[in-house]
mmCIF file of C-alpha atoms and ligand atoms in Angstrom:
data_model
loop_
_atom_site.group_PDB
_atom_site.id
_atom_site.type_symbol
_atom_site.label_atom_id
_atom_site.label_comp_id
_atom_site.label_asym_id
_atom_site.label_seq_id
_atom_site.Cartn_x
_atom_site.Cartn_y
_atom_site.Cartn_z
ATOM 1 C CA UNK A 1 91.905 80.742 113.760
ATOM 2 C CA UNK A 2 94.686 78.298 114.430
ATOM 3 C CA UNK A 3 96.767 78.752 117.562
ATOM 4 C CA UNK A 4 100.511 79.411 117.114
ATOM 5 C CA UNK A 5 101.221 75.873 118.357
ATOM 6 C CA UNK A 6 99.265 74.509 115.419
ATOM 7 C CA UNK A 7 101.354 76.588 113.071
ATOM 8 C CA UNK A 8 104.412 74.985 114.612
ATOM 9 C CA UNK A 9 102.910 71.589 113.828
ATOM 10 C CA UNK A 10 102.419 72.724 110.265
ATOM 11 C CA UNK A 11 106.017 73.884 110.085
ATOM 12 C CA UNK A 12 107.257 70.541 111.342
ATOM 13 C CA UNK A 13 105.118 68.687 108.842
ATOM 14 C CA UNK A 14 106.483 70.892 106.124
ATOM 15 C CA UNK A 15 109.961 70.034 107.267
ATOM 16 C CA UNK A 16 109.086 66.352 107.020
ATOM 17 C CA UNK A 17 107.830 66.909 103.495
ATOM 18 C CA UNK A 18 111.174 68.412 102.502
ATOM 19 C CA UNK A 19 112.971 65.382 103.898
ATOM 20 C CA UNK A 20 110.881 63.024 101.801
ATOM 21 C CA UNK A 21 109.815 64.949 98.729
ATOM 22 C CA UNK A 22 109.113 61.915 96.546
ATOM 23 C CA UNK A 23 106.697 60.366 99.033
ATOM 24 C CA UNK A 24 105.073 63.713 99.663
ATOM 25 C CA UNK A 25 104.512 64.425 95.993
ATOM 26 C CA UNK A 26 103.125 60.950 95.423
ATOM 27 C CA UNK A 27 100.523 61.402 98.130
ATOM 28 C CA UNK A 28 99.572 64.788 96.757
ATOM 29 C CA UNK A 29 99.447 63.502 93.206
ATOM 30 C CA UNK A 30 96.650 61.121 94.157
ATOM 31 C CA UNK A 31 94.475 64.160 94.784
ATOM 32 C CA UNK A 32 95.277 65.763 91.453
ATOM 33 C CA UNK A 33 92.822 65.237 88.657
ATOM 34 C CA UNK A 34 95.692 65.580 86.194
ATOM 35 C CA UNK A 35 97.893 62.595 87.038
ATOM 36 C CA UNK A 36 100.831 63.892 84.989
ATOM 37 C CA UNK A 37 101.179 66.924 87.207
ATOM 38 C CA UNK A 38 104.778 66.831 88.514
ATOM 39 C CA UNK A 39 104.066 68.997 91.554
ATOM 40 C CA UNK A 40 101.266 69.395 94.091
ATOM 41 C CA UNK A 41 97.981 70.597 92.607
ATOM 42 C CA UNK A 42 98.064 73.891 94.465
ATOM 43 C CA UNK A 43 94.790 75.267 93.151
ATOM 44 C CA UNK A 44 92.871 72.069 93.859
ATOM 45 C CA UNK A 45 94.408 71.883 97.321
ATOM 46 C CA UNK A 46 93.567 75.549 97.974
ATOM 47 C CA UNK A 47 89.975 74.885 96.986
ATOM 48 C CA UNK A 48 89.848 71.841 99.291
ATOM 49 C CA UNK A 49 91.022 74.199 102.045
ATOM 50 C CA UNK A 50 88.105 76.543 101.319
ATOM 51 C CA UNK A 51 89.708 79.162 99.076
ATOM 52 C CA UNK A 52 88.345 80.151 95.681
ATOM 53 C CA UNK A 53 91.701 79.878 93.918
ATOM 54 C CA UNK A 54 95.468 79.709 93.935
ATOM 55 C CA UNK A 55 96.864 81.572 90.952
ATOM 56 C CA UNK A 56 99.736 83.403 89.345
ATOM 57 C CA UNK A 57 100.580 86.521 87.424
ATOM 58 C CA UNK A 58 101.944 86.051 83.947
ATOM 59 C CA UNK A 59 103.193 88.251 81.136
ATOM 60 C CA UNK A 60 103.053 88.084 77.358
ATOM 61 C CA UNK A 61 106.789 87.652 76.642
ATOM 62 C CA UNK A 62 106.909 84.316 78.504
ATOM 63 C CA UNK A 63 103.886 82.710 76.842
ATOM 64 C CA UNK A 64 105.819 81.316 73.809
ATOM 65 C CA UNK A 65 108.041 79.303 76.194
ATOM 66 C CA UNK A 66 106.442 75.852 75.836
ATOM 67 C CA UNK A 67 107.559 74.549 79.213
ATOM 68 C CA UNK A 68 106.362 77.692 80.939
ATOM 69 C CA UNK A 69 103.052 77.498 79.126
ATOM 70 C CA UNK A 70 102.637 73.870 80.191
ATOM 71 C CA UNK A 71 102.901 74.889 83.839
ATOM 72 C CA UNK A 72 100.657 77.918 83.381
ATOM 73 C CA UNK A 73 97.896 76.561 81.160
ATOM 74 C CA UNK A 74 98.696 72.868 80.542
ATOM 75 C CA UNK A 75 98.263 71.930 84.198
ATOM 76 C CA UNK A 76 95.326 74.277 84.703
ATOM 77 C CA UNK A 77 93.216 74.394 86.658
ATOM 78 C CA UNK A 78 94.961 71.857 88.916
ATOM 79 C CA UNK A 79 98.176 73.789 89.550
ATOM 80 C CA UNK A 80 97.013 77.371 88.950
ATOM 81 C CA UNK A 81 93.335 78.233 88.841
ATOM 82 C CA UNK A 82 93.659 81.979 88.360
ATOM 83 C CA UNK A 83 95.727 84.354 86.254
ATOM 84 C CA UNK A 84 96.614 88.048 86.494
ATOM 85 C CA UNK A 85 98.181 89.805 83.491
ATOM 86 C CA UNK A 86 101.259 91.521 84.935
ATOM 87 C CA UNK A 87 101.410 94.291 82.343
ATOM 88 C CA UNK A 88 99.135 93.977 79.348
ATOM 89 C CA UNK A 89 95.968 95.465 80.851
ATOM 90 C CA UNK A 90 97.746 98.563 82.143
ATOM 91 C CA UNK A 91 96.998 101.984 80.680
ATOM 92 C CA UNK A 92 100.109 102.209 78.492
ATOM 93 C CA UNK A 93 99.139 98.887 76.873
ATOM 94 C CA UNK A 94 95.388 99.394 76.568
ATOM 95 C CA UNK A 95 95.129 103.073 75.561
ATOM 96 C CA UNK A 96 98.506 103.889 73.992
ATOM 97 C CA UNK A 97 97.010 106.851 72.150
ATOM 98 C CA UNK A 98 94.100 108.851 73.434
ATOM 99 C CA UNK A 99 90.847 107.012 72.810
ATOM 100 C CA UNK A 100 92.622 104.327 70.739
ATOM 101 C CA UNK A 101 92.306 101.022 72.577
ATOM 102 C CA UNK A 102 94.377 97.871 72.202
ATOM 103 C CA UNK A 103 93.404 94.648 73.911
ATOM 104 C CA UNK A 104 95.744 92.290 72.056
ATOM 105 C CA UNK A 105 98.113 91.580 74.940
ATOM 106 C CA UNK A 106 95.411 91.281 77.572
ATOM 107 C CA UNK A 107 93.270 89.024 75.401
ATOM 108 C CA UNK A 108 96.298 86.760 74.764
ATOM 109 C CA UNK A 109 96.305 85.975 78.498
ATOM 110 C CA UNK A 110 92.647 86.206 79.494
ATOM 111 C CA UNK A 111 91.262 84.073 76.645
ATOM 112 C CA UNK A 112 93.464 80.981 77.189
ATOM 113 C CA UNK A 113 92.953 81.353 80.929
ATOM 114 C CA UNK A 114 89.178 81.206 80.538
ATOM 115 C CA UNK A 115 89.537 78.349 78.046
ATOM 116 C CA UNK A 116 91.477 76.406 80.685
ATOM 117 C CA UNK A 117 88.801 76.953 83.336
ATOM 118 C CA UNK A 118 90.884 79.515 85.187
ATOM 119 C CA UNK A 119 89.496 82.730 86.607
ATOM 120 C CA UNK A 120 91.007 86.122 85.828
ATOM 121 C CA UNK A 121 91.997 88.909 88.151
ATOM 122 C CA UNK A 122 92.273 91.948 85.924
ATOM 123 C CA UNK A 123 94.988 94.533 86.643
ATOM 124 C CA UNK A 124 94.737 97.574 86.669
ATOM 125 C CA UNK A 125 92.658 100.644 85.764
ATOM 126 C CA UNK A 126 94.274 103.534 87.605
ATOM 127 C CA UNK A 127 97.892 103.820 88.710
ATOM 128 C CA UNK A 128 100.643 106.416 88.940
ATOM 129 C CA UNK A 129 102.934 104.189 86.857
ATOM 130 C CA UNK A 130 102.939 102.728 83.336
ATOM 131 C CA UNK A 131 100.804 105.474 81.858
ATOM 132 C CA UNK A 132 101.256 106.458 78.188
ATOM 133 C CA UNK A 133 103.205 109.525 77.156
ATOM 134 C CA UNK A 134 100.127 111.339 75.829
ATOM 135 C CA UNK A 135 98.581 111.112 79.299
ATOM 136 C CA UNK A 136 101.625 111.977 81.411
ATOM 137 C CA UNK A 137 102.858 114.816 79.214
ATOM 138 C CA UNK A 138 99.466 116.484 78.789
ATOM 139 C CA UNK A 139 98.231 119.409 80.828
ATOM 140 C CA UNK A 140 94.762 118.516 81.968
ATOM 141 C CA UNK A 141 92.201 120.473 83.904
ATOM 142 C CA UNK A 142 90.096 118.709 86.499
ATOM 143 C CA UNK A 143 87.040 118.070 84.327
ATOM 144 C CA UNK A 144 89.072 116.813 81.367
ATOM 145 C CA UNK A 145 91.159 114.430 83.434
ATOM 146 C CA UNK A 146 88.008 113.041 85.077
ATOM 147 C CA UNK A 147 86.475 112.363 81.678
ATOM 148 C CA UNK A 148 89.721 110.746 80.470
ATOM 149 C CA UNK A 149 89.643 108.439 83.494
ATOM 150 C CA UNK A 150 85.974 107.607 83.047
ATOM 151 C CA UNK A 151 86.394 106.975 79.325
ATOM 152 C CA UNK A 152 89.370 104.657 79.893
ATOM 153 C CA UNK A 153 87.568 102.612 82.521
ATOM 154 C CA UNK A 154 84.311 102.415 80.553
ATOM 155 C CA UNK A 155 86.172 101.094 77.516
ATOM 156 C CA UNK A 156 88.594 98.670 79.176
ATOM 157 C CA UNK A 157 86.137 97.236 81.698
ATOM 158 C CA UNK A 158 83.503 97.138 78.966
ATOM 159 C CA UNK A 159 85.794 95.092 76.708
ATOM 160 C CA UNK A 160 86.446 92.534 79.457
ATOM 161 C CA UNK A 161 82.886 92.583 80.818
ATOM 162 C CA UNK A 162 81.969 89.162 82.171
ATOM 163 C CA UNK A 163 85.557 87.873 81.932
ATOM 164 C CA UNK A 164 87.126 89.247 85.109
ATOM 165 C CA UNK A 165 86.454 87.812 88.540
ATOM 166 C CA UNK A 166 87.932 91.045 89.882
ATOM 167 C CA UNK A 167 89.462 94.317 88.738
ATOM 168 C CA UNK A 168 92.214 96.148 90.586
ATOM 169 C CA UNK A 169 90.475 99.484 90.068
ATOM 170 C CA UNK A 170 92.927 101.734 91.878
ATOM 171 C CA UNK A 171 96.505 100.614 92.462
ATOM 172 C CA UNK A 172 98.976 102.026 94.987
ATOM 173 C CA UNK A 173 97.345 105.397 95.739
ATOM 174 C CA UNK A 174 98.821 105.692 99.242
ATOM 175 C CA UNK A 175 102.194 106.582 100.718
ATOM 176 C CA UNK A 176 103.714 104.457 103.474
ATOM 177 C CA UNK A 177 102.728 107.101 106.070
ATOM 178 C CA UNK A 178 99.088 106.807 105.028
ATOM 179 C CA UNK A 179 98.782 110.050 103.070
ATOM 180 C CA UNK A 180 97.700 110.120 99.449
ATOM 181 C CA UNK A 181 100.467 109.682 96.901
ATOM 182 C CA UNK A 182 101.184 112.810 94.895
ATOM 183 C CA UNK A 183 100.637 111.790 91.285
ATOM 184 C CA UNK A 184 98.927 112.696 88.043
ATOM 185 C CA UNK A 185 95.518 111.802 89.477
ATOM 186 C CA UNK A 186 95.673 113.172 92.999
ATOM 187 C CA UNK A 187 97.431 116.385 92.058
ATOM 188 C CA UNK A 188 94.710 117.379 89.597
ATOM 189 C CA UNK A 189 91.512 115.707 90.801
ATOM 190 C CA UNK A 190 92.249 115.312 94.512
ATOM 191 C CA UNK A 191 91.064 112.249 96.451
ATOM 192 C CA UNK A 192 87.829 112.209 94.423
ATOM 193 C CA UNK A 193 89.643 110.339 91.642
ATOM 194 C CA UNK A 194 89.223 107.152 93.684
ATOM 195 C CA UNK A 195 85.414 107.115 94.026
ATOM 196 C CA UNK A 196 85.177 108.311 90.416
ATOM 197 C CA UNK A 197 87.236 105.324 89.262
ATOM 198 C CA UNK A 198 85.219 102.823 91.310
ATOM 199 C CA UNK A 199 81.921 104.296 90.089
ATOM 200 C CA UNK A 200 83.013 104.034 86.463
ATOM 201 C CA UNK A 201 84.117 100.411 86.944
ATOM 202 C CA UNK A 202 80.871 99.490 88.699
ATOM 203 C CA UNK A 203 78.857 100.938 85.836
ATOM 204 C CA UNK A 204 80.863 99.041 83.210
ATOM 205 C CA UNK A 205 80.764 95.574 84.818
ATOM 206 C CA UNK A 206 78.260 95.048 87.619
ATOM 207 C CA UNK A 207 79.575 91.529 88.282
ATOM 208 C CA UNK A 208 83.330 92.089 88.578
ATOM 209 C CA UNK A 209 84.609 92.469 92.138
ATOM 210 C CA UNK A 210 86.140 95.916 92.516
ATOM 211 C CA UNK A 211 89.420 96.066 94.455
ATOM 212 C CA UNK A 212 91.810 98.583 95.909
ATOM 213 C CA UNK A 213 95.315 97.034 95.612
ATOM 214 C CA UNK A 214 98.519 98.109 97.366
ATOM 215 C CA UNK A 215 101.802 97.009 98.965
ATOM 216 C CA UNK A 216 102.915 97.463 102.582
ATOM 217 C CA UNK A 217 99.340 96.999 103.779
ATOM 218 C CA UNK A 218 99.887 93.356 104.768
ATOM 219 C CA UNK A 219 100.266 94.050 108.495
ATOM 220 C CA UNK A 220 98.823 96.672 110.833
ATOM 221 C CA UNK A 221 100.336 100.154 110.472
ATOM 222 C CA UNK A 222 99.710 103.631 109.116
ATOM 223 C CA UNK A 223 99.330 102.551 105.496
ATOM 224 C CA UNK A 224 96.969 99.678 106.278
ATOM 225 C CA UNK A 225 94.906 101.990 108.495
ATOM 226 C CA UNK A 226 94.693 104.504 105.662
ATOM 227 C CA UNK A 227 93.537 101.774 103.260
ATOM 228 C CA UNK A 228 90.865 100.762 105.786
ATOM 229 C CA UNK A 229 89.752 104.393 106.021
ATOM 230 C CA UNK A 230 89.565 104.496 102.243
ATOM 231 C CA UNK A 231 87.258 101.471 102.251
ATOM 232 C CA UNK A 232 85.063 103.041 104.941
ATOM 233 C CA UNK A 233 84.950 106.344 103.133
ATOM 234 C CA UNK A 234 83.918 104.763 99.831
ATOM 235 C CA UNK A 235 81.219 102.741 101.534
ATOM 236 C CA UNK A 236 79.972 105.828 103.407
ATOM 237 C CA UNK A 237 79.623 107.587 100.045
ATOM 238 C CA UNK A 238 77.630 104.655 98.653
ATOM 239 C CA UNK A 239 80.433 103.677 96.267
ATOM 240 C CA UNK A 240 80.862 99.952 95.638
ATOM 241 C CA UNK A 241 84.186 98.449 96.709
ATOM 242 C CA UNK A 242 84.303 94.673 97.103
ATOM 243 C CA UNK A 243 87.861 93.843 98.010
ATOM 244 C CA UNK A 244 91.332 94.879 99.049
ATOM 245 C CA UNK A 245 94.395 93.342 97.428
ATOM 246 C CA UNK A 246 97.346 92.744 99.721
ATOM 247 C CA UNK A 247 100.235 92.611 97.263
ATOM 248 C CA UNK A 248 102.672 90.829 99.613
ATOM 249 C CA UNK A 249 106.045 91.444 97.962
ATOM 250 C CA UNK A 250 108.061 90.102 100.881
ATOM 251 C CA UNK A 251 111.703 89.667 101.872
ATOM 252 C CA UNK A 252 112.703 86.247 103.194
ATOM 253 C CA UNK A 253 112.873 86.216 106.984
ATOM 254 C CA UNK A 254 111.213 89.626 107.200
ATOM 255 C CA UNK A 255 107.625 88.770 106.392
ATOM 256 C CA UNK A 256 104.949 89.801 108.897
ATOM 257 C CA UNK A 257 104.037 87.153 111.461
ATOM 258 C CA UNK A 258 101.026 84.919 110.984
ATOM 259 C CA UNK A 259 99.141 86.704 113.735
ATOM 260 C CA UNK A 260 99.764 90.145 112.259
ATOM 261 C CA UNK A 261 98.762 89.055 108.752
ATOM 262 C CA UNK A 262 95.586 87.457 110.095
ATOM 263 C CA UNK A 263 94.702 90.472 112.270
ATOM 264 C CA UNK A 264 95.318 92.774 109.335
ATOM 265 C CA UNK A 265 93.128 90.749 106.971
ATOM 266 C CA UNK A 266 90.386 90.660 109.590
ATOM 267 C CA UNK A 267 90.548 94.445 110.001
ATOM 268 C CA UNK A 268 89.604 94.724 106.329
ATOM 269 C CA UNK A 269 86.992 91.972 106.241
ATOM 270 C CA UNK A 270 85.303 93.541 109.291
ATOM 271 C CA UNK A 271 84.540 96.489 106.997
ATOM 272 C CA UNK A 272 82.544 94.267 104.671
ATOM 273 C CA UNK A 273 85.101 93.651 101.921
ATOM 274 C CA UNK A 274 86.929 90.499 100.918
ATOM 275 C CA UNK A 275 90.710 90.355 100.804
ATOM 276 C CA UNK A 276 93.095 88.542 98.489
ATOM 277 C CA UNK A 277 96.845 88.070 98.446
ATOM 278 C CA UNK A 278 97.436 89.498 94.992
ATOM 279 C CA UNK A 279 101.177 89.618 94.203
ATOM 280 C CA UNK A 280 102.951 87.241 96.566
ATOM 281 C CA UNK A 281 106.680 86.686 96.184
ATOM 282 C CA UNK A 282 109.511 86.285 98.692
ATOM 283 C CA UNK A 283 112.856 87.623 97.548
ATOM 284 C CA UNK A 284 116.161 86.577 99.047
ATOM 285 C CA UNK A 285 119.704 87.778 98.541
ATOM 286 C CA UNK A 286 121.435 86.019 95.671
ATOM 287 C CA UNK A 287 123.029 83.596 95.271
ATOM 288 C CA UNK A 288 120.515 82.067 97.645
ATOM 289 C CA UNK A 289 121.655 79.661 100.347
ATOM 290 C CA UNK A 290 119.729 76.511 101.302
ATOM 291 C CA UNK A 291 118.854 78.203 104.578
ATOM 292 C CA UNK A 292 117.371 81.198 102.751
ATOM 293 C CA UNK A 293 115.320 78.936 100.501
ATOM 294 C CA UNK A 294 114.067 77.001 103.541
ATOM 295 C CA UNK A 295 113.117 80.280 105.240
ATOM 296 C CA UNK A 296 111.369 81.337 102.048
ATOM 297 C CA UNK A 297 109.262 78.160 102.179
ATOM 298 C CA UNK A 298 108.218 79.016 105.727
ATOM 299 C CA UNK A 299 107.373 82.572 104.675
ATOM 300 C CA UNK A 300 105.215 81.478 101.736
ATOM 301 C CA UNK A 301 103.458 79.016 104.032
ATOM 302 C CA UNK A 302 102.762 81.707 106.631
ATOM 303 C CA UNK A 303 100.882 83.854 104.120
ATOM 304 C CA UNK A 304 98.990 80.850 102.761
ATOM 305 C CA UNK A 305 98.061 79.947 106.346
ATOM 306 C CA UNK A 306 96.870 83.497 107.044
ATOM 307 C CA UNK A 307 94.545 83.384 104.041
ATOM 308 C CA UNK A 308 93.225 79.966 105.070
ATOM 309 C CA UNK A 309 92.562 81.257 108.577
ATOM 310 C CA UNK A 310 90.520 84.288 107.518
ATOM 311 C CA UNK A 311 86.976 83.735 106.336
ATOM 312 C CA UNK A 312 87.014 86.613 103.859
ATOM 313 C CA UNK A 313 90.365 85.840 102.218
ATOM 314 C CA UNK A 314 89.384 84.420 98.838
ATOM 315 C CA UNK A 315 92.722 83.354 97.362
ATOM 316 C CA UNK A 316 96.390 83.854 96.715
ATOM 317 C CA UNK A 317 98.202 84.936 93.569
ATOM 318 C CA UNK A 318 101.976 84.620 93.180
ATOM 319 C CA UNK A 319 103.638 87.354 91.092
ATOM 320 C CA UNK A 320 104.772 84.933 88.407
ATOM 321 C CA UNK A 321 105.958 81.480 89.349
ATOM 322 C CA UNK A 322 109.332 80.975 87.671
ATOM 323 C CA UNK A 323 112.489 82.866 88.656
ATOM 324 C CA UNK A 324 113.551 83.487 85.084
ATOM 325 C CA UNK A 325 110.571 85.822 84.665
ATOM 326 C CA UNK A 326 110.523 87.502 88.064
ATOM 327 C CA UNK A 327 110.504 91.309 88.214
ATOM 328 C CA UNK A 328 112.651 91.232 91.358
ATOM 329 C CA UNK A 329 116.288 91.175 90.113
ATOM 330 C CA UNK A 330 115.623 94.084 87.757
ATOM 331 C CA UNK A 331 114.241 96.215 90.569
ATOM 332 C CA UNK A 332 116.240 95.034 93.580
ATOM 333 C CA UNK A 333 119.822 94.302 92.491
ATOM 334 C CA UNK A 334 121.352 91.586 94.658
ATOM 335 C CA UNK A 335 117.945 90.004 95.323
ATOM 336 C CA UNK A 336 116.053 87.324 93.433
ATOM 337 C CA UNK A 337 115.053 83.661 93.596
ATOM 338 C CA UNK A 338 111.680 85.007 94.739
ATOM 339 C CA UNK A 339 109.329 82.641 92.938
ATOM 340 C CA UNK A 340 108.013 79.109 93.510
ATOM 341 C CA UNK A 341 110.117 77.523 90.755
ATOM 342 C CA UNK A 342 113.724 78.096 89.811
ATOM 343 C CA UNK A 343 114.769 79.102 86.306
ATOM 344 C CA UNK A 344 114.728 75.409 85.243
ATOM 345 C CA UNK A 345 111.141 74.856 86.407
ATOM 346 C CA UNK A 346 112.283 72.890 89.438
ATOM 347 C CA UNK A 347 109.872 73.369 92.318
ATOM 348 C CA UNK A 348 111.388 74.958 95.391
ATOM 349 C CA UNK A 349 110.451 73.881 98.926
ATOM 350 C CA UNK A 350 107.812 76.631 99.002
ATOM 351 C CA UNK A 351 105.617 74.593 96.649
ATOM 352 C CA UNK A 352 105.489 71.747 99.178
ATOM 353 C CA UNK A 353 105.126 74.073 102.162
ATOM 354 C CA UNK A 354 102.098 75.812 100.631
ATOM 355 C CA UNK A 355 100.583 72.463 99.654
ATOM 356 C CA UNK A 356 101.073 71.272 103.221
ATOM 357 C CA UNK A 357 99.183 74.263 104.603
ATOM 358 C CA UNK A 358 96.227 73.570 102.332
ATOM 359 C CA UNK A 359 96.275 69.812 103.026
ATOM 360 C CA UNK A 360 96.392 70.342 106.782
ATOM 361 C CA UNK A 361 93.523 72.814 106.626
ATOM 362 C CA UNK A 362 91.402 70.392 104.618
ATOM 363 C CA UNK A 363 92.314 67.417 106.833
ATOM 364 C CA UNK A 364 91.689 69.308 110.070
ATOM 365 C CA UNK A 365 88.415 70.697 108.764
ATOM 366 C CA UNK A 366 89.540 74.171 109.751
ATOM 367 C CA UNK A 367 88.484 75.315 106.319
ATOM 368 C CA UNK A 368 85.634 77.684 105.727
ATOM 369 C CA UNK A 369 83.026 77.023 103.118
ATOM 370 C CA UNK A 370 83.481 79.962 100.830
ATOM 371 C CA UNK A 371 82.689 78.650 97.401
HETATM 372 O O1 LIG B 1 105.515 92.731 87.042
HETATM 373 C C1 LIG B 1 105.479 94.050 86.530
HETATM 374 C C2 LIG B 1 106.785 94.356 85.808
HETATM 375 O O2 LIG B 1 106.930 93.509 84.683
HETATM 376 C C3 LIG B 1 106.813 95.806 85.407
HETATM 377 O O3 LIG B 1 108.085 96.108 84.844
HETATM 378 C C4 LIG B 1 106.538 96.673 86.612
HETATM 379 C C5 LIG B 1 106.558 98.142 86.243
HETATM 380 O O4 LIG B 1 106.241 98.933 87.325
HETATM 381 O O5 LIG B 1 105.293 96.333 87.156
HETATM 382 C C6 LIG B 1 105.288 95.032 87.654
HETATM 383 O O6 LIG B 1 104.101 94.739 88.352
HETATM 384 C C7 LIG B 1 103.822 95.549 89.490
HETATM 385 C C8 LIG B 1 102.323 95.588 89.655
HETATM 386 O O7 LIG B 1 101.703 96.013 88.479
HETATM 387 C C9 LIG B 1 101.911 96.470 90.819
HETATM 388 N N1 LIG B 1 102.595 96.107 92.034
HETATM 389 C C10 LIG B 1 104.054 95.974 91.926
HETATM 390 C C11 LIG B 1 104.403 95.015 90.793
HETATM 391 C C12 LIG B 1 105.903 94.767 90.760
HETATM 392 O O8 LIG B 1 106.582 95.941 90.434
#
């Protein structure tokens, strides 16, 4: 792991890159296989630093935007090497009526991603949110709800068998204090819904990595400890779990320190699972000042550095890359500008700061060989 002083060096180098963006981009462009790429080849640089991928979430409504699509698929796999559908594999999209399955939206993202040599993180199979009316309004006994869950997972994972690097099997099942969230699943089935979901996913696609995914587990604390206990408990029961997704929806200037993110990742990998940064974004108050955007670049770089530093951190996914499509302003009024590009597809300093982290790791041979 790098010492804090080395992080400072990285920060200073990043600062230098901001001062001379044209020269910086030119030097990065030499490494990019696609010479027309207008920004650093983040996925290629991540791979040179030892990660499996650098990727992004996307959603179906933005795909017809030609400029957006150029950045998402046209520059793949140089810029982004991995995609997560933000909504179209969720329960309300995939099983809108009981036992009637619809894969149109998910396929519209996964197929072009695979065609552009990207890998897919598939999201998600069990959540308290975005469930269809028939499911939330029904009154289910324990056995029936278990079979509904198993049937959903068998069908959806079966449809995408062989296409997903990973599935977020269970999403956000914990409260911030580490207790189980009271929801449709827990209130009827109890904590057993989690091993049941993982078992069903394992049976339907033996090769997909099976993840637990949550927010506020990016630094040590009650919720992270509870997620670690969940991993241990599943493993003790002989249930396959391969990874933990650290969502990483951060606020500029308030992100966990490098040391705490690294220590937290290592607490998970010590249990025999990989970790991934699955939904990274850094929101700031709007309108954003230059200082906030500079801080945001440092914050993005800190999380990229943490992943580079930890042997079992396989990659980072940003939760969409262009501000015009970010979920943030709709959920946190007064906040936004959370993504790597502004609404005109102009790269923010965070693009260069992340690239710098990967380049330094590759140049200093601090990378791990994980591919
Ligand atoms: O990005 C998704 C947004 O379009 C939806 O409106 C929202 C509904 O809850 O879900 C967003 O994605 C979430 C993800 O599935 C799980 N972690 C939090 C993400 C942001 O809310």
